Amino acid sequence: MYSFDRLKNHIEETLQIDSSNVISHFTPIREKFKTVRELEGKVNLGEASFIYTDEKGKKHKGFLFIEGGYDRQTAIARGYQTIVPKFHILNCSTINQQKKRKNFDGHYVFSQRVETIKDLDDVVKEISLCRNCLNAQTIVTKVMYVSEYIEEYIKSQLEVGQFDDVDLPKGNVFNDTGYTPDWDEKSHAYRIKMKFMCQNCGIKLNKNYSDGYFLETHHLDGNKSNNEEHNLKALCVLCHSKINEMHKRNYRKEPNLTKLKTFIEMFRYNLEEVKNPFLTDV
């Protein structure tokens, strides 16, 4: 059964939002933007969602999608099977391509509603999550229809999906995965400082250059933009995979699962030597 208390705690810890200040009702909003500049002035990237700021300064979690779906005549001419668009929860490669091709203006809508489109077969269908968005983040773990996303990630988080400016974490520049653009450099520098040793079990992964691949840098507060040294911890793949429930889920699917299995196979003796506490669990 889905634990909304656990989800609530995760949101409070990750986004530093006080859920006691959250408005107690949910009225879905929908806003169409004429240009990319207009949209980017009011919509920012959130945690597995876009955040729209209304005229009163309230923040609303939601998604982007193409209003009306794909062009019917173009779809038929190109042999497409559907005109039902996907909805987007971050700046994935699809969104960025649309911006570069100048196909974005006047088409994309921010919404919190259950959006449906009449398809080529005249059946009204719900829009579903973009796979590029799914693969670029770790909060939403499966492709789903928009109604399910709204229930699980908008209405249930913070009860409503509406909150004030002061409740949001300070902004930063993110790449498509939610990390800051300099994350690879900061992660590598931190692991060097830790001498490529896991800060949990003590295994050393510095014998060969390739060994460092199996040492990862974890954000203690779950906020990928907080790269302060006190918020980082160097963990071997096995320790990282057990750090919390979200990571346990992430390492049960590819490509993380293969990386975990390879690490255990290659370093089982070393893991036994340092008495890794999680080795008996796998």
Short mmCIF file of C-alpha atoms in Angstrom, two decimals:
data_model
loop_
_atom_site.label_atom_id
_atom_site.label_comp_id
_atom_site.label_asym_id
_atom_site.label_seq_id
_atom_site.Cartn_x
_atom_site.Cartn_y
_atom_site.Cartn_z
CA MET A 1 0.00 0.00 0.00
CA TYR A 2 1.26 3.48 -0.88
CA SER A 3 2.47 5.38 2.18
CA PHE A 4 1.41 9.03 1.97
CA ASP A 5 3.04 9.74 5.34
CA ARG A 6 6.38 8.57 3.94
CA LEU A 7 5.84 10.64 0.81
CA LYS A 8 4.93 13.68 2.94
CA ASN A 9 8.09 13.23 5.02
CA HIS A 10 10.20 12.90 1.88
CA ILE A 11 8.81 16.13 0.44
CA GLU A 12 9.33 18.02 3.71
CA GLU A 13 12.94 16.79 3.97
CA THR A 14 13.83 17.18 0.28
CA LEU A 15 12.15 20.49 -0.51
CA GLN A 16 12.23 21.96 3.01
CA ILE A 17 8.50 22.72 2.76
CA ASP A 18 6.42 23.09 5.91
CA SER A 19 3.32 21.02 5.16
CA SER A 20 1.42 22.72 7.99
CA ASN A 21 1.30 25.87 5.84
CA VAL A 22 -0.24 24.09 2.89
CA ILE A 23 -3.68 25.14 1.69
CA SER A 24 -6.33 22.55 2.59
CA HIS A 25 -8.19 22.31 -0.73
CA PHE A 26 -7.21 21.51 -4.30
CA THR A 27 -8.51 23.51 -7.24
CA PRO A 28 -6.66 22.43 -10.39
CA ILE A 29 -5.36 25.21 -12.60
CA ARG A 30 -4.48 25.40 -16.29
CA GLU A 31 -2.40 28.10 -17.96
CA LYS A 32 -1.46 28.41 -21.63
CA PHE A 33 1.62 30.41 -22.61
CA LYS A 34 2.12 32.16 -25.94
CA THR A 35 5.93 32.06 -25.90
CA VAL A 36 8.79 30.17 -24.29
CA ARG A 37 9.93 33.40 -22.62
CA GLU A 38 6.50 33.91 -21.05
CA LEU A 39 6.43 30.32 -19.79
CA GLU A 40 9.94 30.42 -18.38
CA GLY A 41 9.05 33.62 -16.53
CA LYS A 42 6.37 31.84 -14.52
CA VAL A 43 7.26 28.14 -14.62
CA ASN A 44 10.33 26.62 -12.97
CA LEU A 45 11.65 23.11 -12.55
CA GLY A 46 10.59 21.38 -9.32
CA GLU A 47 10.99 17.89 -7.88
CA ALA A 48 9.54 15.62 -10.61
CA SER A 49 7.20 18.42 -11.65
CA PHE A 50 7.04 21.94 -12.98
CA ILE A 51 6.24 24.78 -10.57
CA TYR A 52 3.94 27.59 -11.74
CA THR A 53 3.81 30.91 -9.86
CA ASP A 54 0.44 32.63 -10.03
CA GLU A 55 -0.29 36.37 -9.72
CA LYS A 56 -0.60 36.09 -5.93
CA GLY A 57 2.81 34.45 -5.60
CA LYS A 58 1.40 31.00 -4.89
CA LYS A 59 3.32 28.00 -6.21
CA HIS A 60 1.52 25.18 -8.00
CA LYS A 61 2.95 21.77 -8.91
CA GLY A 62 1.97 20.48 -12.33
CA PHE A 63 3.07 19.30 -15.76
CA LEU A 64 3.41 20.52 -19.35
CA PHE A 65 1.74 19.08 -22.43
CA ILE A 66 0.77 20.04 -26.00
CA GLU A 67 -2.76 21.40 -26.05
CA GLY A 68 -4.95 19.57 -28.57
CA GLY A 69 -2.37 16.89 -29.22
CA TYR A 70 -0.25 16.49 -32.34
CA ASP A 71 -1.52 17.85 -35.64
CA ARG A 72 -4.01 15.31 -37.01
CA GLN A 73 -3.26 15.76 -40.71
CA THR A 74 0.50 15.63 -40.17
CA ALA A 75 0.14 12.51 -38.04
CA ILE A 76 -1.93 10.74 -40.69
CA ALA A 77 0.47 11.75 -43.47
CA ARG A 78 3.44 10.41 -41.51
CA GLY A 79 1.69 7.18 -40.55
CA TYR A 80 1.48 7.88 -36.83
CA GLN A 81 -0.84 5.64 -34.81
CA THR A 82 -1.85 8.32 -32.33
CA ILE A 83 -2.00 12.08 -31.83
CA VAL A 84 -2.24 11.85 -28.03
CA PRO A 85 0.76 13.74 -26.58
CA LYS A 86 2.82 12.87 -23.53
CA PHE A 87 2.94 15.05 -20.45
CA HIS A 88 6.26 16.30 -19.12
CA ILE A 89 7.52 16.78 -15.56
CA LEU A 90 10.97 18.20 -16.31
CA ASN A 91 13.08 19.70 -19.09
CA CYS A 92 13.70 16.40 -20.83
CA SER A 93 15.32 15.98 -24.26
CA THR A 94 11.90 16.20 -25.94
CA ILE A 95 11.14 19.59 -24.38
CA ASN A 96 14.59 20.91 -25.27
CA GLN A 97 14.25 19.69 -28.88
CA GLN A 98 10.89 21.42 -29.23
CA LYS A 99 12.42 24.66 -27.97
CA LYS A 100 15.35 24.42 -30.40
CA ARG A 101 13.01 23.70 -33.33
CA LYS A 102 10.84 26.66 -32.30
CA ASN A 103 7.84 24.33 -31.99
CA PHE A 104 7.21 25.36 -28.40
CA ASP A 105 5.51 28.76 -28.71
CA GLY A 106 1.75 28.71 -28.31
CA HIS A 107 1.50 24.94 -27.96
CA TYR A 108 2.52 23.97 -24.45
CA VAL A 109 0.20 24.30 -21.47
CA PHE A 110 0.88 24.08 -17.74
CA SER A 111 -1.85 22.04 -16.07
CA GLN A 112 -2.97 20.22 -12.93
CA ARG A 113 -6.05 18.76 -14.60
CA VAL A 114 -6.80 15.30 -16.00
CA GLU A 115 -6.16 16.10 -19.66
CA THR A 116 -7.71 13.99 -22.44
CA ILE A 117 -7.49 14.05 -26.24
CA LYS A 118 -9.72 12.52 -28.92
CA ASP A 119 -7.40 10.18 -30.83
CA LEU A 120 -7.35 9.19 -34.50
CA ASP A 121 -9.79 6.37 -33.73
CA ASP A 122 -12.19 8.93 -32.18
CA VAL A 123 -11.66 7.44 -28.71
CA VAL A 124 -11.03 9.98 -25.95
CA LYS A 125 -7.79 9.05 -24.17
CA GLU A 126 -5.80 10.33 -21.21
CA ILE A 127 -2.32 11.65 -21.81
CA SER A 128 0.52 9.64 -20.23
CA LEU A 129 4.01 10.36 -18.90
CA CYS A 130 6.91 10.97 -21.29
CA ARG A 131 9.50 8.16 -21.09
CA ASN A 132 12.36 10.63 -21.39
CA CYS A 133 11.04 12.37 -18.27
CA LEU A 134 10.69 9.02 -16.51
CA ASN A 135 14.29 8.03 -17.25
CA ALA A 136 15.76 11.41 -16.26
CA GLN A 137 14.61 11.38 -12.62
CA THR A 138 14.05 8.96 -9.74
CA ILE A 139 10.93 10.21 -7.98
CA VAL A 140 8.30 8.87 -10.39
CA THR A 141 9.17 5.22 -11.01
CA LYS A 142 6.85 4.12 -13.82
CA VAL A 143 4.95 5.37 -16.86
CA MET A 144 1.46 6.40 -15.75
CA TYR A 145 -1.63 8.21 -16.94
CA VAL A 146 -2.04 11.82 -15.89
CA SER A 147 -4.89 11.05 -13.46
CA GLU A 148 -2.60 8.74 -11.47
CA TYR A 149 0.21 11.30 -11.49
CA ILE A 150 -2.13 13.99 -10.17
CA GLU A 151 -3.37 11.77 -7.35
CA GLU A 152 0.06 10.49 -6.27
CA TYR A 153 2.38 13.41 -6.93
CA ILE A 154 0.27 16.57 -6.82
CA LYS A 155 -2.82 16.12 -4.64
CA SER A 156 -1.25 13.71 -2.14
CA GLN A 157 2.03 15.60 -1.82
CA LEU A 158 1.38 18.56 0.46
CA GLU A 159 -2.33 17.65 0.30
CA VAL A 160 -2.82 20.18 -2.50
CA GLY A 161 0.18 21.16 -4.54
CA GLN A 162 -0.03 24.84 -3.56
CA PHE A 163 2.49 26.67 -1.38
CA ASP A 164 4.19 30.01 -0.85
CA ASP A 165 7.50 31.42 -2.10
CA VAL A 166 9.07 31.15 1.34
CA ASP A 167 8.37 27.42 1.47
CA LEU A 168 10.39 26.63 -1.65
CA PRO A 169 14.11 25.78 -1.60
CA LYS A 170 16.43 28.38 -3.06
CA GLY A 171 16.75 28.15 -6.82
CA ASN A 172 19.69 26.78 -8.71
CA VAL A 173 20.55 25.86 -12.27
CA PHE A 174 19.69 22.24 -13.00
CA ASN A 175 20.40 19.86 -15.83
CA ASP A 176 17.76 17.38 -17.07
CA THR A 177 18.32 15.00 -14.14
CA GLY A 178 17.93 17.61 -11.41
CA TYR A 179 21.66 17.82 -10.66
CA THR A 180 23.61 21.05 -11.09
CA PRO A 181 25.73 21.23 -14.27
CA ASP A 182 28.98 21.00 -12.27
CA TRP A 183 27.85 17.95 -10.30
CA ASP A 184 30.24 15.47 -11.98
CA GLU A 185 33.22 17.68 -11.10
CA LYS A 186 32.08 18.23 -7.52
CA SER A 187 31.36 14.54 -7.01
CA HIS A 188 34.76 13.53 -8.36
CA ALA A 189 36.58 16.13 -6.25
CA TYR A 190 34.76 14.98 -3.12
CA ARG A 191 35.58 11.30 -3.74
CA ILE A 192 39.23 12.20 -4.25
CA LYS A 193 39.19 14.05 -0.92
CA MET A 194 37.74 10.92 0.71
CA LYS A 195 40.54 8.91 -0.97
CA PHE A 196 37.91 6.80 -2.74
CA MET A 197 36.87 5.10 0.49
CA CYS A 198 33.26 4.37 1.42
CA GLN A 199 32.34 6.46 4.45
CA ASN A 200 29.90 3.81 5.61
CA CYS A 201 31.63 0.42 5.39
CA GLY A 202 35.21 1.56 4.80
CA ILE A 203 35.91 -0.36 1.59
CA LYS A 204 38.71 1.26 -0.44
CA LEU A 205 38.08 1.65 -4.16
CA ASN A 206 41.34 3.27 -5.18
CA LYS A 207 43.49 0.37 -6.37
CA ASN A 208 42.64 0.96 -10.03
CA TYR A 209 41.20 4.01 -11.75
CA SER A 210 38.13 2.01 -12.80
CA ASP A 211 37.40 1.03 -9.19
CA GLY A 212 36.22 4.58 -8.51
CA TYR A 213 33.21 3.91 -10.74
CA PHE A 214 31.73 1.91 -7.86
CA LEU A 215 32.04 4.75 -5.34
CA GLU A 216 29.14 7.21 -5.53
CA THR A 217 28.42 10.55 -3.89
CA HIS A 218 25.17 10.78 -1.93
CA HIS A 219 23.24 13.94 -0.98
CA LEU A 220 22.35 13.51 2.69
CA ASP A 221 19.27 15.75 2.57
CA GLY A 222 18.07 14.37 -0.76
CA ASN A 223 18.39 17.78 -2.44
CA LYS A 224 20.49 17.29 -5.59
CA SER A 225 21.26 20.99 -5.82
CA ASN A 226 22.81 21.19 -2.34
CA ASN A 227 26.45 20.37 -3.08
CA GLU A 228 27.85 21.73 0.17
CA GLU A 229 30.50 19.36 1.51
CA HIS A 230 28.62 18.78 4.78
CA ASN A 231 25.70 17.46 2.68
CA LEU A 232 27.78 14.87 0.81
CA LYS A 233 28.79 11.33 1.67
CA ALA A 234 30.93 8.93 -0.37
CA LEU A 235 29.28 5.52 -0.51
CA CYS A 236 30.08 2.29 -2.29
CA VAL A 237 27.31 1.06 -4.59
CA LEU A 238 26.09 -1.49 -2.04
CA CYS A 239 25.83 1.00 0.84
CA HIS A 240 24.27 3.59 -1.46
CA SER A 241 21.65 1.10 -2.63
CA LYS A 242 20.48 0.59 0.97
CA ILE A 243 20.57 4.19 2.22
CA ASN A 244 16.78 4.68 2.09
CA GLU A 245 13.62 3.26 0.55
CA MET A 246 13.86 5.38 -2.58
CA HIS A 247 17.37 4.12 -3.31
CA LYS A 248 16.33 0.53 -2.61
CA ARG A 249 13.68 0.88 -5.31
CA ASN A 250 16.08 2.55 -7.73
CA TYR A 251 18.65 -0.23 -7.41
CA ARG A 252 16.06 -2.90 -8.12
CA LYS A 253 15.83 -1.71 -11.73
CA GLU A 254 18.28 -1.21 -14.59
CA PRO A 255 20.90 0.07 -15.10
CA ASN A 256 21.53 0.38 -11.35
CA LEU A 257 20.77 -3.29 -10.71
CA THR A 258 23.49 -4.50 -13.08
CA LYS A 259 26.00 -2.07 -11.57
CA LEU A 260 25.16 -3.33 -8.06
CA LYS A 261 25.49 -7.01 -9.05
CA THR A 262 28.79 -6.36 -10.84
CA PHE A 263 30.18 -4.52 -7.82
CA ILE A 264 29.29 -7.34 -5.42
CA GLU A 265 30.72 -9.96 -7.76
CA MET A 266 34.00 -8.08 -8.24
CA PHE A 267 34.50 -6.97 -4.63
CA ARG A 268 32.82 -9.67 -2.55
CA TYR A 269 36.08 -10.57 -0.77
CA ASN A 270 36.78 -6.91 0.06
CA LEU A 271 33.20 -6.40 1.25
CA GLU A 272 33.50 -9.42 3.53
CA GLU A 273 36.84 -8.14 4.80
CA VAL A 274 35.36 -4.79 5.89
CA LYS A 275 32.23 -6.55 7.19
CA ASN A 276 29.85 -4.60 4.98
CA PRO A 277 26.53 -4.68 6.90
CA PHE A 278 24.42 -5.14 3.77
CA LEU A 279 26.26 -8.04 2.15
CA THR A 280 24.02 -10.63 3.82
CA ASP A 281 20.94 -8.92 2.36
CA VAL A 282 21.88 -9.63 -1.26
#
